[in-house]
């Protein structure tokens, strides 16, 4: 497809379980971002990948959160031992080169609900 | 740190009304400013941007002017349509601080009624 693809679109899990969220960026985009959108809140930056550079993990809220990007393309965000406060929409975005004023292309997000 | 403050919603307007959504920011250096829009059931998409003081971004009848003296980037449209109903996010990146992160406001939900 032409856009950023995220899967699953919805995920319901029980507290304490691990979840994996997937993002397929636009082909050729070297920069990839994960954001979290909580009810009534803005978008919270989680992690940033740019090419082969070490990712910026400064936004990850705890060590239960991790992400990887294999082959410079697909990215997986993993949340271990989920908590109810992890419930949110997780958004992935990509850009061609990661310049600070470039347009971000967002996926439709994964709605995570932790019961 | 950098921050963006935008007016609380929701905002409800009649079709053809004038729209203003206020946005102010706090940032060191020289941020680039953006408005993103999220239509129902869709992902966020860039609406317009401005990268330096006094620049005006415009798209789809929307405009916003980068005002460094008031640290503002208010979104305006002269005549809204039902199809403009969406959530609007003001955001910045701080090139002066070498930051590539978008810092977002909390979003303002706009509903336009016929």
JSON list of C-alpha atoms in Angstrom, two decimals, chain B residues 35-105:
[
{"chain": "B", "resi": 35, "resn": "UNK", "atom": "CA", "xyz": [-1.18, 22.02, 12.20]},
{"chain": "B", "resi": 36, "resn": "UNK", "atom": "CA", "xyz": [-2.19, 18.38, 11.82]},
{"chain": "B", "resi": 37, "resn": "UNK", "atom": "CA", "xyz": [-5.77, 17.21, 11.32]},
{"chain": "B", "resi": 38, "resn": "UNK", "atom": "CA", "xyz": [-7.40, 13.89, 12.20]},
{"chain": "B", "resi": 39, "resn": "UNK", "atom": "CA", "xyz": [-10.65, 13.22, 10.37]},
{"chain": "B", "resi": 40, "resn": "UNK", "atom": "CA", "xyz": [-13.00, 10.62, 11.87]},
{"chain": "B", "resi": 41, "resn": "UNK", "atom": "CA", "xyz": [-11.63, 7.12, 11.33]},
{"chain": "B", "resi": 42, "resn": "UNK", "atom": "CA", "xyz": [-8.46, 8.34, 9.65]},
{"chain": "B", "resi": 43, "resn": "UNK", "atom": "CA", "xyz": [-4.83, 8.88, 10.60]},
{"chain": "B", "resi": 44, "resn": "UNK", "atom": "CA", "xyz": [-3.32, 12.27, 11.31]},
{"chain": "B", "resi": 45, "resn": "UNK", "atom": "CA", "xyz": [-2.29, 14.24, 8.29]},
{"chain": "B", "resi": 46, "resn": "UNK", "atom": "CA", "xyz": [-0.42, 17.47, 7.84]},
{"chain": "B", "resi": 47, "resn": "UNK", "atom": "CA", "xyz": [-2.71, 20.43, 7.21]},
{"chain": "B", "resi": 48, "resn": "UNK", "atom": "CA", "xyz": [-0.16, 23.24, 6.99]},
{"chain": "B", "resi": 49, "resn": "UNK", "atom": "CA", "xyz": [3.18, 24.36, 8.32]},
{"chain": "B", "resi": 50, "resn": "UNK", "atom": "CA", "xyz": [5.43, 27.39, 8.75]},
{"chain": "B", "resi": 51, "resn": "UNK", "atom": "CA", "xyz": [9.15, 27.19, 9.32]},
{"chain": "B", "resi": 52, "resn": "UNK", "atom": "CA", "xyz": [10.16, 30.74, 10.23]},
{"chain": "B", "resi": 53, "resn": "UNK", "atom": "CA", "xyz": [8.76, 33.89, 11.79]},
{"chain": "B", "resi": 54, "resn": "UNK", "atom": "CA", "xyz": [6.06, 35.73, 9.81]},
{"chain": "B", "resi": 55, "resn": "UNK", "atom": "CA", "xyz": [5.57, 32.78, 7.44]},
{"chain": "B", "resi": 56, "resn": "UNK", "atom": "CA", "xyz": [1.97, 31.96, 6.65]},
{"chain": "B", "resi": 57, "resn": "UNK", "atom": "CA", "xyz": [0.98, 28.36, 6.07]},
{"chain": "B", "resi": 58, "resn": "UNK", "atom": "CA", "xyz": [-2.18, 27.72, 4.10]},
{"chain": "B", "resi": 59, "resn": "UNK", "atom": "CA", "xyz": [-4.12, 24.75, 2.76]},
{"chain": "B", "resi": 60, "resn": "UNK", "atom": "CA", "xyz": [-7.77, 23.90, 2.01]},
{"chain": "B", "resi": 61, "resn": "UNK", "atom": "CA", "xyz": [-8.85, 27.42, 3.00]},
{"chain": "B", "resi": 62, "resn": "UNK", "atom": "CA", "xyz": [-7.11, 27.21, 6.38]},
{"chain": "B", "resi": 63, "resn": "UNK", "atom": "CA", "xyz": [-4.37, 29.66, 7.33]},
{"chain": "B", "resi": 64, "resn": "UNK", "atom": "CA", "xyz": [-1.97, 30.15, 10.21]},
{"chain": "B", "resi": 65, "resn": "UNK", "atom": "CA", "xyz": [0.75, 32.78, 10.67]},
{"chain": "B", "resi": 66, "resn": "UNK", "atom": "CA", "xyz": [3.91, 32.16, 12.66]},
{"chain": "B", "resi": 67, "resn": "UNK", "atom": "CA", "xyz": [4.05, 35.02, 15.19]},
{"chain": "B", "resi": 68, "resn": "UNK", "atom": "CA", "xyz": [7.31, 34.94, 17.10]},
{"chain": "B", "resi": 69, "resn": "UNK", "atom": "CA", "xyz": [6.51, 38.05, 19.13]},
{"chain": "B", "resi": 70, "resn": "UNK", "atom": "CA", "xyz": [3.41, 36.41, 20.60]},
{"chain": "B", "resi": 71, "resn": "UNK", "atom": "CA", "xyz": [4.69, 32.80, 20.25]},
{"chain": "B", "resi": 72, "resn": "UNK", "atom": "CA", "xyz": [1.47, 31.91, 18.49]},
{"chain": "B", "resi": 73, "resn": "UNK", "atom": "CA", "xyz": [0.26, 29.97, 15.46]},
{"chain": "B", "resi": 74, "resn": "UNK", "atom": "CA", "xyz": [-3.51, 30.37, 15.46]},
{"chain": "B", "resi": 75, "resn": "UNK", "atom": "CA", "xyz": [-5.50, 28.41, 12.88]},
{"chain": "B", "resi": 76, "resn": "UNK", "atom": "CA", "xyz": [-8.20, 30.28, 10.94]},
{"chain": "B", "resi": 77, "resn": "UNK", "atom": "CA", "xyz": [-10.73, 29.58, 8.24]},
{"chain": "B", "resi": 78, "resn": "UNK", "atom": "CA", "xyz": [-13.18, 32.09, 6.88]},
{"chain": "B", "resi": 79, "resn": "UNK", "atom": "CA", "xyz": [-16.07, 29.73, 6.16]},
{"chain": "B", "resi": 80, "resn": "UNK", "atom": "CA", "xyz": [-16.14, 26.23, 7.61]},
{"chain": "B", "resi": 81, "resn": "UNK", "atom": "CA", "xyz": [-17.88, 23.27, 6.03]},
{"chain": "B", "resi": 82, "resn": "UNK", "atom": "CA", "xyz": [-19.35, 20.12, 7.54]},
{"chain": "B", "resi": 83, "resn": "UNK", "atom": "CA", "xyz": [-16.41, 18.22, 6.03]},
{"chain": "B", "resi": 84, "resn": "UNK", "atom": "CA", "xyz": [-14.02, 20.21, 8.25]},
{"chain": "B", "resi": 85, "resn": "UNK", "atom": "CA", "xyz": [-15.32, 18.36, 11.31]},
{"chain": "B", "resi": 86, "resn": "UNK", "atom": "CA", "xyz": [-12.20, 16.76, 12.78]},
{"chain": "B", "resi": 87, "resn": "UNK", "atom": "CA", "xyz": [-9.66, 17.03, 15.58]},
{"chain": "B", "resi": 88, "resn": "UNK", "atom": "CA", "xyz": [-6.96, 19.63, 14.98]},
{"chain": "B", "resi": 89, "resn": "UNK", "atom": "CA", "xyz": [-3.51, 19.41, 16.56]},
{"chain": "B", "resi": 90, "resn": "UNK", "atom": "CA", "xyz": [-0.96, 22.18, 16.80]},
{"chain": "B", "resi": 91, "resn": "UNK", "atom": "CA", "xyz": [2.63, 20.95, 16.93]},
{"chain": "B", "resi": 92, "resn": "UNK", "atom": "CA", "xyz": [6.24, 22.05, 16.73]},
{"chain": "B", "resi": 93, "resn": "UNK", "atom": "CA", "xyz": [9.69, 20.71, 16.04]},
{"chain": "B", "resi": 94, "resn": "UNK", "atom": "CA", "xyz": [12.68, 22.54, 17.40]},
{"chain": "B", "resi": 95, "resn": "UNK", "atom": "CA", "xyz": [15.36, 22.69, 14.77]},
{"chain": "B", "resi": 96, "resn": "UNK", "atom": "CA", "xyz": [17.32, 25.15, 16.88]},
{"chain": "B", "resi": 97, "resn": "UNK", "atom": "CA", "xyz": [17.70, 22.54, 19.58]},
{"chain": "B", "resi": 98, "resn": "UNK", "atom": "CA", "xyz": [18.39, 19.81, 17.07]},
{"chain": "B", "resi": 99, "resn": "UNK", "atom": "CA", "xyz": [15.14, 18.07, 17.88]},
{"chain": "B", "resi": 100, "resn": "UNK", "atom": "CA", "xyz": [13.27, 15.98, 15.35]},
{"chain": "B", "resi": 101, "resn": "UNK", "atom": "CA", "xyz": [10.42, 15.16, 17.69]},
{"chain": "B", "resi": 102, "resn": "UNK", "atom": "CA", "xyz": [7.03, 16.66, 17.06]},
{"chain": "B", "resi": 103, "resn": "UNK", "atom": "CA", "xyz": [5.65, 18.14, 20.27]},
{"chain": "B", "resi": 104, "resn": "UNK", "atom": "CA", "xyz": [1.86, 18.19, 20.06]},
{"chain": "B", "resi": 105, "resn": "UNK", "atom": "CA", "xyz": [-0.90, 20.09, 21.76]}
]
